[in-house]
PDB file of C-alpha atoms in Angstrom:
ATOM      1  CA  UNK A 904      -5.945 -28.583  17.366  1.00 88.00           C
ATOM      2  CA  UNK A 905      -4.998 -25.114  15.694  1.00 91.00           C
ATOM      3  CA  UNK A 906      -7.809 -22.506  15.265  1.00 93.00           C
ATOM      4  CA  UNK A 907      -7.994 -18.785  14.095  1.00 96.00           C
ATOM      5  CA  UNK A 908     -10.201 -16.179  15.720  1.00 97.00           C
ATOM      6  CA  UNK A 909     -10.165 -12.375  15.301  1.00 97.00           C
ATOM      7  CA  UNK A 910      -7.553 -10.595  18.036  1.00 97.00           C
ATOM      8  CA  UNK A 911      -8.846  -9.373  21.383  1.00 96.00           C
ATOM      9  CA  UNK A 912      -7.640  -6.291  23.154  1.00 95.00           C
ATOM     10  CA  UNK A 913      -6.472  -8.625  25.868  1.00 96.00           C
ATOM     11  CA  UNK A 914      -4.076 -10.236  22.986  1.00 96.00           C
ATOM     12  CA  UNK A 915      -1.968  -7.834  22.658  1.00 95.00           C
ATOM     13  CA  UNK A 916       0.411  -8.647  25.212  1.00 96.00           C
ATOM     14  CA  UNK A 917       0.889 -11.463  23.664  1.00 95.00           C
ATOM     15  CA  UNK A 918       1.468  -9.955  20.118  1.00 94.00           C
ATOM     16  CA  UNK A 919       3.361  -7.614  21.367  1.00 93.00           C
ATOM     17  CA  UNK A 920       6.222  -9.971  22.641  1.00 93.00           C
ATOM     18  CA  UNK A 921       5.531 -11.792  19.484  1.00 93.00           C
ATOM     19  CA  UNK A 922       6.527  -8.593  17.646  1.00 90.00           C
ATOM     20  CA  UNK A 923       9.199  -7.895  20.040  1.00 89.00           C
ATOM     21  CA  UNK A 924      10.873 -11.421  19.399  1.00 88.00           C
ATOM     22  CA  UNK A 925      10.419 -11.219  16.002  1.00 86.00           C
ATOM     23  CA  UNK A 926      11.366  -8.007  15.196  1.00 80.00           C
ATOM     24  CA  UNK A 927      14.094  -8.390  12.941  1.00 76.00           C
ATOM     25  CA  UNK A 928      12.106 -10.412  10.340  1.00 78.00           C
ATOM     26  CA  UNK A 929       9.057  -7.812  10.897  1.00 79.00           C
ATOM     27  CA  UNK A 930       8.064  -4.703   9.496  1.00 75.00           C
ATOM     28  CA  UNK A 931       8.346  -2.140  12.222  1.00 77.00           C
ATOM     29  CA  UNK A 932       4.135  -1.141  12.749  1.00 84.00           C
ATOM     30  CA  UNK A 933       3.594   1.364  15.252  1.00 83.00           C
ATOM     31  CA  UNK A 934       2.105  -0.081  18.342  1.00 87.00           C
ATOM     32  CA  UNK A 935      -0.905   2.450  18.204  1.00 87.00           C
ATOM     33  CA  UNK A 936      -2.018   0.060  14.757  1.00 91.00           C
ATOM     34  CA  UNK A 937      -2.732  -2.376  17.062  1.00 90.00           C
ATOM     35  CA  UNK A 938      -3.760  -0.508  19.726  1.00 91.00           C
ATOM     36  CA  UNK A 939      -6.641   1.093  16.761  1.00 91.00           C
ATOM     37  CA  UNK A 940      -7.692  -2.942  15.549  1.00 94.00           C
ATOM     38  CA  UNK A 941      -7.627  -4.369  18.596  1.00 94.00           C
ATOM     39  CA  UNK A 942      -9.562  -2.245  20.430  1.00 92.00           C
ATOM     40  CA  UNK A 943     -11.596  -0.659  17.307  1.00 92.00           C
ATOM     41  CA  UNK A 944     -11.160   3.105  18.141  1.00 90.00           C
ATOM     42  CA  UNK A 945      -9.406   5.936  16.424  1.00 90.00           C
ATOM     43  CA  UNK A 946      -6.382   6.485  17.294  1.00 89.00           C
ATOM     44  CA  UNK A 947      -3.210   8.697  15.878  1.00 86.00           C
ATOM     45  CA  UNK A 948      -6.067  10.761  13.763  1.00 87.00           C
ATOM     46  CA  UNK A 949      -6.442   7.091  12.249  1.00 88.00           C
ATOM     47  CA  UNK A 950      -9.285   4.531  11.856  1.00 91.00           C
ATOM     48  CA  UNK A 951      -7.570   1.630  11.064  1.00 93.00           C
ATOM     49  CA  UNK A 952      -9.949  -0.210  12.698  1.00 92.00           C
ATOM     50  CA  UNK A 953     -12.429  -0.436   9.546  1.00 93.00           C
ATOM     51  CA  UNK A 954      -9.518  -1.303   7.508  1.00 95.00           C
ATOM     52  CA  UNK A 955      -7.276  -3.879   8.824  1.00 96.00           C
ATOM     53  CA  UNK A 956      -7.998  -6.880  10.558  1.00 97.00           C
ATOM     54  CA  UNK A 957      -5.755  -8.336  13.256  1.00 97.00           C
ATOM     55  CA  UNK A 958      -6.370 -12.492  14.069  1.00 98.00           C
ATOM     56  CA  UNK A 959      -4.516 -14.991  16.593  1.00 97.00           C
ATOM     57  CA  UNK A 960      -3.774 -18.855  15.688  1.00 96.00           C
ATOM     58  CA  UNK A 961      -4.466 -20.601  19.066  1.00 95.00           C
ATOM     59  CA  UNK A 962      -3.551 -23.842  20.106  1.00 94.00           C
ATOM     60  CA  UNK A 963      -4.745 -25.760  23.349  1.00 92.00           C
ATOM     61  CA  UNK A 964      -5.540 -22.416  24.789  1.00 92.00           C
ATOM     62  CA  UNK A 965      -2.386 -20.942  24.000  1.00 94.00           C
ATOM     63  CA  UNK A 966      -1.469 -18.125  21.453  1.00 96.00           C
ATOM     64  CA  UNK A 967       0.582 -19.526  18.622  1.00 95.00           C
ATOM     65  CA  UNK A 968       0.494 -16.583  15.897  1.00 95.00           C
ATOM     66  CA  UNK A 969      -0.518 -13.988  14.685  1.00 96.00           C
ATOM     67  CA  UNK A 970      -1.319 -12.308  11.503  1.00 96.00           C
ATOM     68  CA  UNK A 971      -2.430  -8.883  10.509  1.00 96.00           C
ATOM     69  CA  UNK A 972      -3.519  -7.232   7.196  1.00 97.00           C
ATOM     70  CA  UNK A 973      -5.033  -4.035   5.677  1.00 97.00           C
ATOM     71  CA  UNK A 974      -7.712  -4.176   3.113  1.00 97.00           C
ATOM     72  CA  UNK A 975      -7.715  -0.156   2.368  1.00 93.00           C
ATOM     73  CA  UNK A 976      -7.881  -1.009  -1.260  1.00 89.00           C
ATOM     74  CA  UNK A 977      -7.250  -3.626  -3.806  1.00 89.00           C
ATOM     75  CA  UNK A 978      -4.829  -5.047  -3.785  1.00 94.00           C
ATOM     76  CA  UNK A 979      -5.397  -6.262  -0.033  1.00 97.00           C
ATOM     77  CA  UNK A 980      -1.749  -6.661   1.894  1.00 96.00           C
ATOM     78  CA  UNK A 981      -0.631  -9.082   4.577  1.00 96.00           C
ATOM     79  CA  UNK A 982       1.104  -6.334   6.786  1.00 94.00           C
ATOM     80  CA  UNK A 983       2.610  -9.272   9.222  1.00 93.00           C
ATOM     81  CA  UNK A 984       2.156 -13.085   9.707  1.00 93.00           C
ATOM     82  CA  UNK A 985       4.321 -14.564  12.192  1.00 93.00           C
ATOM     83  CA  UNK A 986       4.168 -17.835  14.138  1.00 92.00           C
ATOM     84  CA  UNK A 987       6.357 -18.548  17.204  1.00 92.00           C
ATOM     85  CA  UNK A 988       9.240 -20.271  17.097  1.00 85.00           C
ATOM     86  CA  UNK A 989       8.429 -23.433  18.621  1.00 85.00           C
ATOM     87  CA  UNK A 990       5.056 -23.571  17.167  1.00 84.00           C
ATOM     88  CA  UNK A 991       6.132 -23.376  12.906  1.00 79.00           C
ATOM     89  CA  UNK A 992       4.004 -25.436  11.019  1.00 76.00           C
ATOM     90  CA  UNK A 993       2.804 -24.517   7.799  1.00 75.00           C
ATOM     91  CA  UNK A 994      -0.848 -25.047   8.651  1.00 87.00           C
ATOM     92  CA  UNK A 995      -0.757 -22.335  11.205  1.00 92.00           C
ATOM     93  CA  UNK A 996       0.536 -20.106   8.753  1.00 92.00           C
ATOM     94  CA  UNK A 997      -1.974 -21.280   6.228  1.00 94.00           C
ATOM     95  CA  UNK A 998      -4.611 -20.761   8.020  1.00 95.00           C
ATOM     96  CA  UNK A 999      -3.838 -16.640   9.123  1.00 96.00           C
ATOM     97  CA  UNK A1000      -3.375 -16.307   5.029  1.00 96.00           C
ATOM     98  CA  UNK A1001      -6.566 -18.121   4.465  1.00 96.00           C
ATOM     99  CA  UNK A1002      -8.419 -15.383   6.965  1.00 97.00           C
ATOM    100  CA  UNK A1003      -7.097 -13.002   4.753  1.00 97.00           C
ATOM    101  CA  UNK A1004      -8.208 -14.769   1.530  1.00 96.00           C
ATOM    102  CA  UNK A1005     -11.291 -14.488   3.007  1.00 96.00           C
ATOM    103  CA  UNK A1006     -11.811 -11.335   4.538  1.00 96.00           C
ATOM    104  CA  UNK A1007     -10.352 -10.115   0.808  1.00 96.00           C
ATOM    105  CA  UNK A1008     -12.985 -12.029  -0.929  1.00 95.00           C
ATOM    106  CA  UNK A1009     -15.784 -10.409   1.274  1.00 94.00           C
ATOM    107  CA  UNK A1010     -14.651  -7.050   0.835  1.00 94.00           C
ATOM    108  CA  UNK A1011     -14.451  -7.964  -2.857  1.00 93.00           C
ATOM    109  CA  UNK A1012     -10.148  -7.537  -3.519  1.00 94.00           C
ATOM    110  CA  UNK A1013      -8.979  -9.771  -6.197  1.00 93.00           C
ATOM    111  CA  UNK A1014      -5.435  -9.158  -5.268  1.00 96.00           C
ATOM    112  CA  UNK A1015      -3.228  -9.894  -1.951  1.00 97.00           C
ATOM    113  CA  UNK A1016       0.427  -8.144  -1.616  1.00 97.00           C
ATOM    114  CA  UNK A1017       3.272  -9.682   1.502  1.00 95.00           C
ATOM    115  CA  UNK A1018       6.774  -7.814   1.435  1.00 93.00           C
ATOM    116  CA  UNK A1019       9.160 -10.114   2.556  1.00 92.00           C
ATOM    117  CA  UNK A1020      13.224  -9.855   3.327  1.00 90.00           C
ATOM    118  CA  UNK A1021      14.898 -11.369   0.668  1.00 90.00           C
ATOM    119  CA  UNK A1022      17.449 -13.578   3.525  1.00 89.00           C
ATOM    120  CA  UNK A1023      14.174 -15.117   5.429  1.00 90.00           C
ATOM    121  CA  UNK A1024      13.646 -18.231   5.038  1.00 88.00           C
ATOM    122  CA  UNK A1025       9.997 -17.610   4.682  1.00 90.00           C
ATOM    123  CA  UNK A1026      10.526 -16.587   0.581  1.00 94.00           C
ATOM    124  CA  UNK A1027       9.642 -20.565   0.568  1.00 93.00           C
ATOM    125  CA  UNK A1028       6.470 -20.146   2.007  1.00 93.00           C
ATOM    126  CA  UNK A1029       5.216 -17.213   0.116  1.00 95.00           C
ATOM    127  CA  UNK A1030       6.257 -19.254  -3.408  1.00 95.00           C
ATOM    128  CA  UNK A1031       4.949 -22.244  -1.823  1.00 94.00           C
ATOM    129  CA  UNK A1032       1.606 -21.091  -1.183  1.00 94.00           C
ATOM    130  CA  UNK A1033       0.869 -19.533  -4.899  1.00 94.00           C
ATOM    131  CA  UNK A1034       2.602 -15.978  -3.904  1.00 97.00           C
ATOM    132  CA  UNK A1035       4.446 -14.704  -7.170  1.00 97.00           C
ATOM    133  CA  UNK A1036       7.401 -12.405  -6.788  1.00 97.00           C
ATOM    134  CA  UNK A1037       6.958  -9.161  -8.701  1.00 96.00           C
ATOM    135  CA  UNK A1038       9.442  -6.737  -7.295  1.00 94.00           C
ATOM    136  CA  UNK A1039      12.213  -6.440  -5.518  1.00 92.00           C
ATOM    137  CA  UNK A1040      12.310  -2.976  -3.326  1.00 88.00           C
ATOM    138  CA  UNK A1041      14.517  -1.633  -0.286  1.00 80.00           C
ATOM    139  CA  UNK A1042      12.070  -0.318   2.309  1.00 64.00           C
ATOM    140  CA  UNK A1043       8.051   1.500   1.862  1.00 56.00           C
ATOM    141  CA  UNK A1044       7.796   4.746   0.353  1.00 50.00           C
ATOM    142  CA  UNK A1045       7.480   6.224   3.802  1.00 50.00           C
ATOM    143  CA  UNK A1046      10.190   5.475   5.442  1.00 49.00           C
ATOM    144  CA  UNK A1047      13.284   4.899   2.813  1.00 48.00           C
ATOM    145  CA  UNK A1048      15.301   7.332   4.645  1.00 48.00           C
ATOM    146  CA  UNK A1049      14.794   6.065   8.182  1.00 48.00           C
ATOM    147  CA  UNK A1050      14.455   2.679   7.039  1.00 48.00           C
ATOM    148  CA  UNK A1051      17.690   0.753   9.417  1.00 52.00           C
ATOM    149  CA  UNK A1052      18.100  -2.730   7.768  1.00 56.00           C
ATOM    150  CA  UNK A1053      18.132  -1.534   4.142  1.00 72.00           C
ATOM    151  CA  UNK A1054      17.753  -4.893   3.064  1.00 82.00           C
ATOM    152  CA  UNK A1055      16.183  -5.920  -0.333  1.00 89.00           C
ATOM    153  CA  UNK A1056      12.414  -6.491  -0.053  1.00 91.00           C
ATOM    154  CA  UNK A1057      10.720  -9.046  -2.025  1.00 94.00           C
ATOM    155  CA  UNK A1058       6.834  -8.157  -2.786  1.00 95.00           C
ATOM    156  CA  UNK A1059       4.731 -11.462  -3.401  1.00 97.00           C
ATOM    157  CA  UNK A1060       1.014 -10.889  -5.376  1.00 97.00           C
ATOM    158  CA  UNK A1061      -1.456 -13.865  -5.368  1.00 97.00           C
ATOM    159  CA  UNK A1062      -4.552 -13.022  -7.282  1.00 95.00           C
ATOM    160  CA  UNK A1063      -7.443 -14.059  -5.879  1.00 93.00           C
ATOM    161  CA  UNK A1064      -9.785 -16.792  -8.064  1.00 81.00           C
ATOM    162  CA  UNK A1065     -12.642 -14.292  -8.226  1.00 61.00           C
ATOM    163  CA  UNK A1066     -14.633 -15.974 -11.074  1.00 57.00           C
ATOM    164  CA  UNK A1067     -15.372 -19.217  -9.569  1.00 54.00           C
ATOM    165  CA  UNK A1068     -18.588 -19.954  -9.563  1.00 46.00           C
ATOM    166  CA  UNK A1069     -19.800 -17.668 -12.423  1.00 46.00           C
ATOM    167  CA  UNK A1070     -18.990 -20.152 -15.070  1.00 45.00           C
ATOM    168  CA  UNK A1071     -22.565 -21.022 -15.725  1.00 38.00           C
ATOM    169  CA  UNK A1072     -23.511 -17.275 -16.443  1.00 39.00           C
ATOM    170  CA  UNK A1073     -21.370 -17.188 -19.494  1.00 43.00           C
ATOM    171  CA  UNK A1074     -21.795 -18.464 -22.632  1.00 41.00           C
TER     172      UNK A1074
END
């Protein structure tokens, strides 16, 4: 049985080869970000720690995934979700986007944002899952001229279903 919990600091060994393994489907993320979430201290001059949210998927008391996401401002943005290679099921995945659903929900952001590769064959997912392409860029804002890949970005938006449940206020 799959389950999500928040990240420990003892996790990130784990996440870290994750990363590593990964790495050519994944955003680079400096490893003081997870240092700062996992272990909820400043660090860089940074408090990312009240911001972004790091969780594991675990399976029979192994690590399976992991996912992690910023909720600075609205919209919210899926920063990484990535599930080992012989552990891909869509549920696993699922379930690390529905964290962030929620965690955007609570903090009250009506809009989610995942940059994606335009050659991975997670596009599929992202579509799959109610994520609507509305761009197509080459690399962040930050880093276009270090950025190594250069490959086309695809930027997915889901907007949240914030007005459930008010129905019977209106008229």
């Amino acid at each position: 049985m799959t389950f999500v919990r928040e990240a420990k600091s003892e996790d990130f060994q784990y996440i870290e080869s994750l990363r590593r393994k990964e790495g050519s489907a994944l955003g680079f993320v400096p490893k003081g970000a997870y240092e700062s979430v996992l272990e909820k201290r400043r660090v860089a001059n940074r408090d990312r720690f009240k911001y972004q949210k790091l969780w594991v998927t675990e399976d029979n008391g192994d690590l399976t995934g992991f996912c992690y996401a910023s909720f600075s401002q609205n919209p919210a943005s899926i920063i990484q979700i990535v599930v080992q290679e012989d552990a891909r099921r869509w549920h696993r995945a699922i379930l690390l986007e529905g964290q962030v659903e929620q965690e955007a929900r609570e903090r009250q952001l009506w809009i989610i944002k995942a940059r994606v590769a335009y050659d991975l064959e997670s596009n599929w997912y992202w579509k799959a899952i109610g994520y609507i392409p509305i761009e197509q860029t080459t690399s962040t804002w930050l880093n276009q001229k270090e950025s190594k890949s250069k490959r086309p970005i695809i930027v997915y938006e889901k907007q949240l279903d914030y007005g459930k449940g008010l129905e019977r206020f209106m008229l």
